[in-house]
CSV table of C-alpha atoms in Angstrom, one decimal:
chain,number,residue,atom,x,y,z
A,13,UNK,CA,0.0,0.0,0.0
A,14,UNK,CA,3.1,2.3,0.8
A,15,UNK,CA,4.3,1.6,-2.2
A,16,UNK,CA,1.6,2.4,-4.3
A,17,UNK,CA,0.8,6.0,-2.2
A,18,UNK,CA,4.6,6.4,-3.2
A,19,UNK,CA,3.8,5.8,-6.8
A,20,UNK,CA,1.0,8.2,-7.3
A,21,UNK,CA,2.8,10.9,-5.7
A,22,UNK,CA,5.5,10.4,-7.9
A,23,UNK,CA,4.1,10.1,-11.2
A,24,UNK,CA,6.1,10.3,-15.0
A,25,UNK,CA,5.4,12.3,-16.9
A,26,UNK,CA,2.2,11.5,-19.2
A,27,UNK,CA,3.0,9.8,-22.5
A,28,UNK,CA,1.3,10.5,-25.3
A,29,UNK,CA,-0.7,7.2,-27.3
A,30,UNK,CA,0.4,6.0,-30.2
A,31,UNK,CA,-2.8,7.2,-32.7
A,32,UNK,CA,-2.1,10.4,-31.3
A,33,UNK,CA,2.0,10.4,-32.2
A,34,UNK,CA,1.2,8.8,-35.5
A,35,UNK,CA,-0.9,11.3,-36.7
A,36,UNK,CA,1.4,14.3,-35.5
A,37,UNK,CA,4.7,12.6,-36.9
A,38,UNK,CA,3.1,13.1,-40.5
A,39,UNK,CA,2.3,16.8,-40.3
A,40,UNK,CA,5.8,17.1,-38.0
A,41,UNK,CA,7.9,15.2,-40.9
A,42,UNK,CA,6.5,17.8,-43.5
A,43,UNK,CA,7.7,20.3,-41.0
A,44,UNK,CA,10.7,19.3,-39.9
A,45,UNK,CA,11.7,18.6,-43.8
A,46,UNK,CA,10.8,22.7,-44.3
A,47,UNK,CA,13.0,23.7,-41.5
A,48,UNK,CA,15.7,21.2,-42.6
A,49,UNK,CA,15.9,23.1,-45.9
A,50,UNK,CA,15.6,26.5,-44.5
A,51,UNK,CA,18.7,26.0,-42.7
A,52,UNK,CA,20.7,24.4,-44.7
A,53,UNK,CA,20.1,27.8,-47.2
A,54,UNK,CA,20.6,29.6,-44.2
A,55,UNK,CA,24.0,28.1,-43.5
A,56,UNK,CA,24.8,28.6,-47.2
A,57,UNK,CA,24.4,32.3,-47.3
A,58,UNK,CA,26.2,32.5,-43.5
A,59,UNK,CA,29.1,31.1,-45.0
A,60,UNK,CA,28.9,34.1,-47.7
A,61,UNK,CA,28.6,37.2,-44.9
A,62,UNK,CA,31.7,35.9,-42.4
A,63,UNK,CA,31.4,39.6,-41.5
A,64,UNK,CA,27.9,38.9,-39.8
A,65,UNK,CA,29.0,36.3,-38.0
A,66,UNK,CA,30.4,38.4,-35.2
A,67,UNK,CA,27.2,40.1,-35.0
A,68,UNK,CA,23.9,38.5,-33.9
A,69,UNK,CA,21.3,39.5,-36.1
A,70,UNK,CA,18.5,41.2,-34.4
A,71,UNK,CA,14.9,39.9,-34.4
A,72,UNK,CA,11.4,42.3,-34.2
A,73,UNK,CA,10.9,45.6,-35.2
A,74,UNK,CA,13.3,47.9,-36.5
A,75,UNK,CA,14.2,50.7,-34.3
A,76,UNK,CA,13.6,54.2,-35.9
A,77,UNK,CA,16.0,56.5,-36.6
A,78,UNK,CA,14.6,60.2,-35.3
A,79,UNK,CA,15.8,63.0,-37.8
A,80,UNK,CA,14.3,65.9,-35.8
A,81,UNK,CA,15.3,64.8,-32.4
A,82,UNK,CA,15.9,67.9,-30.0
A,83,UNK,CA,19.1,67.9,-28.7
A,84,UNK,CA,19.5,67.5,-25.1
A,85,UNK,CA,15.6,66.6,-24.2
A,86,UNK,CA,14.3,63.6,-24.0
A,87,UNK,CA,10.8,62.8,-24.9
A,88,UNK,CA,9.5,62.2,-21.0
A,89,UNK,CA,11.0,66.2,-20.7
A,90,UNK,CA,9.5,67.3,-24.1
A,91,UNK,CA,5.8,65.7,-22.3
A,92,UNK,CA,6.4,67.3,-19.2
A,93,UNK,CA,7.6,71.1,-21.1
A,94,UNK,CA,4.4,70.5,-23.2
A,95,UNK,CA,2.0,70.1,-20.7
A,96,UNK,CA,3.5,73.0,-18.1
A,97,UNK,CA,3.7,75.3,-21.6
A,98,UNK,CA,-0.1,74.5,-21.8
A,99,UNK,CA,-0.6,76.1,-18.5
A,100,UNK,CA,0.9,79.9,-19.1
A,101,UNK,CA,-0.3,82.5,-21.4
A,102,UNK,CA,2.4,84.0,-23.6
A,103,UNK,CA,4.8,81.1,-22.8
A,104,UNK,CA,7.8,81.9,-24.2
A,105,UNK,CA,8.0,85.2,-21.7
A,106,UNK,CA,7.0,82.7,-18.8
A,107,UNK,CA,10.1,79.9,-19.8
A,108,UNK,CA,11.5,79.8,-16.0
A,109,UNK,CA,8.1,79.0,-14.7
A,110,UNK,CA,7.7,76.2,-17.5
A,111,UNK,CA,11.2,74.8,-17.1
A,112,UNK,CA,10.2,75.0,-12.8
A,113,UNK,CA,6.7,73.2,-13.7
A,114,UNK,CA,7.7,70.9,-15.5
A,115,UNK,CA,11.0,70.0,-13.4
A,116,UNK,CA,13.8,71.1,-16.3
A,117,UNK,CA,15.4,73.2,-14.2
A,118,UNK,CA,18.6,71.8,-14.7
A,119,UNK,CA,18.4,72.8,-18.5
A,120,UNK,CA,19.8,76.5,-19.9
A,121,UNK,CA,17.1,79.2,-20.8
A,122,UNK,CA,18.1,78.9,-24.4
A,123,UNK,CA,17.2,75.6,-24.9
A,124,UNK,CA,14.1,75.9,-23.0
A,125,UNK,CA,13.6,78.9,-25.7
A,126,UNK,CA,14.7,77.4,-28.3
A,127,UNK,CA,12.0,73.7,-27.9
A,128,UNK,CA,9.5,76.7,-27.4
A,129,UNK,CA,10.1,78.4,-30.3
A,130,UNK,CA,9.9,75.3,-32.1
A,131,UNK,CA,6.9,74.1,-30.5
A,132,UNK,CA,4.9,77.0,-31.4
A,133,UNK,CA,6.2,78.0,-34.8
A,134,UNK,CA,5.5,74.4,-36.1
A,135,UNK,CA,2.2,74.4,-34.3
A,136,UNK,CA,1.5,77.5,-35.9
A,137,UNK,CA,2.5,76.8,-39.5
A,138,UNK,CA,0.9,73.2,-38.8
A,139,UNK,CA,-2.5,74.8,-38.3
A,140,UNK,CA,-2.8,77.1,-41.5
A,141,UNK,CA,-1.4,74.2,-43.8
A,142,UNK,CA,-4.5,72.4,-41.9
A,143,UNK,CA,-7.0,75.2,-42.4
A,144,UNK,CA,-5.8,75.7,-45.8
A,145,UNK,CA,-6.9,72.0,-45.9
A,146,UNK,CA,-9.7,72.6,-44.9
A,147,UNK,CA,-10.9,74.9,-47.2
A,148,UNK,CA,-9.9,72.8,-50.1
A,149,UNK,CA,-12.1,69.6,-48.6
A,150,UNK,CA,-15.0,72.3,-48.7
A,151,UNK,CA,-14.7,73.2,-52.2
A,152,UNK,CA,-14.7,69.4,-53.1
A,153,UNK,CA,-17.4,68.9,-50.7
A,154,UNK,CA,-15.7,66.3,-48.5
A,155,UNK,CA,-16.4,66.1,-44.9
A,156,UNK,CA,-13.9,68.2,-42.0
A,157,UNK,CA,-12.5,64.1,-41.2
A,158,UNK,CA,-11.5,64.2,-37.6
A,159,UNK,CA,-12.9,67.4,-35.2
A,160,UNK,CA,-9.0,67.3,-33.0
A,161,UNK,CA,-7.8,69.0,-35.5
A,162,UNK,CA,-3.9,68.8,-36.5
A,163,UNK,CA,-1.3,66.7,-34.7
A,164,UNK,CA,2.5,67.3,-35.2
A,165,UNK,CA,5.5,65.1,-34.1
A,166,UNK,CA,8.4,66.8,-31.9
A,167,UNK,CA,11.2,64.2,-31.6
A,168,UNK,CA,8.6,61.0,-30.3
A,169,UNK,CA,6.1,63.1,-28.8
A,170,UNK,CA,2.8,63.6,-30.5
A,171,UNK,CA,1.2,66.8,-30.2
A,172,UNK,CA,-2.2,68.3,-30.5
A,173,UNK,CA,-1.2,71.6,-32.3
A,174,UNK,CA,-5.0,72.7,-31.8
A,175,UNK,CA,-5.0,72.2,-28.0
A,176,UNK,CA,-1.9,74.0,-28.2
A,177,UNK,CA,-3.0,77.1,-30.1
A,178,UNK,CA,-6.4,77.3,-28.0
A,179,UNK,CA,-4.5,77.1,-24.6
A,180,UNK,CA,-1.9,80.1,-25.7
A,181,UNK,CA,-5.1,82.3,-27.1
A,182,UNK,CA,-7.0,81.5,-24.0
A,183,UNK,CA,-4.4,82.1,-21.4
A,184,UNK,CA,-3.1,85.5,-22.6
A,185,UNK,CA,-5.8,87.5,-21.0
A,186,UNK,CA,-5.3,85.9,-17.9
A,187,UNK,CA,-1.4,86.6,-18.5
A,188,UNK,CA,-1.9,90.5,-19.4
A,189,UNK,CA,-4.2,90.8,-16.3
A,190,UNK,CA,-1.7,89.2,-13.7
A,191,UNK,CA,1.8,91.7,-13.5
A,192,UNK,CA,4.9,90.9,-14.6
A,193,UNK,CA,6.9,91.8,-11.1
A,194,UNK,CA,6.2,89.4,-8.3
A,195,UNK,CA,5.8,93.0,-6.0
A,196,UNK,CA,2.5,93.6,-7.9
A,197,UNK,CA,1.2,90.8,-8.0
């Protein structure tokens, strides 16, 4: 009786019936015969690159090459500059208060001025060429397409250029209303 509780508690592992392995060894042969051939041409054209042999070839999706990264910003810094540059009217007056928002401290004024700049002149240009757009869809009779208006791409980070736009137009009251000097205010 020992001996059998023994048994049962150690149990090999299950083995497949022989239907069963008949059945897959037909569909595996045809397999295994494909993969069989695909490396033997694979070890034909490895002998042809010995350069690549040093190098392991890398599997998945290619990584992108960025053409109009920003130098010295990362994309988590462009986010964060974005969404504190939402929050002031007339933003590129207000850059230490962005760069303090949004934790960029560390970073010289005239780079913060300079991702501004570029932020809103491509935001600007961005949304005529989009309203110019739209005009033309009108003529033709086509339908406006999607109501969030234009998006542009700063280094990896997508950007709403129409939130943008609406945020500086509807902050700079609030921004000629509140003084400059912080004895004013």
């Amino acid at each position: 009786e020992r001996q059998k509780e023994l048994e049962e508690i150690y149990m090999l592992p299950r083995i497949r019936s022989s239907t069963k392995k008949a059945q897959t060894n037909d569909s595996d042969s045809d397999t295994e015969s494909k993969r069989q051939a695909q490396r033997s041409s694979a070890s034909e054209s490895e002998t042809d690159d010995s350069d690549d042999d040093k190098k392991p070839k890398r599997r998945g999706r290619p990584r992108s090459v960025r053409k109009d990264l920003v130098e010295g910003f990362t994309d988590a810094e462009i986010r964060r500059f974005i969404k504190a540059y939402k929050k002031f009217g007339l933003p590129l007056e207000r850059l230490e208060c962005i760069a303090r928002d949004a934790e960029l401290v560390d970073k010289s004024v005239a780079d913060l001025k300079r991702l501004g700049e570029l932020i809103h002149n491509s935001c600007v240009s961005a949304m005529q060429e989009y309203e110019e757009q739209l005009k033309e869809n009108a003529s033709e009779g086509k339908g406006p397409g999607k109501k969030r208006g234009p998006t542009i791409k700063i280094s990896g980070v997508q950007v709403n250029v129409k939130s943008i736009i609406q945020h500086e137009e509807e902050f700079e009251m609030l921004h000629k209303s509140i003084p400059v000097d912080p004895e004013e205010k």
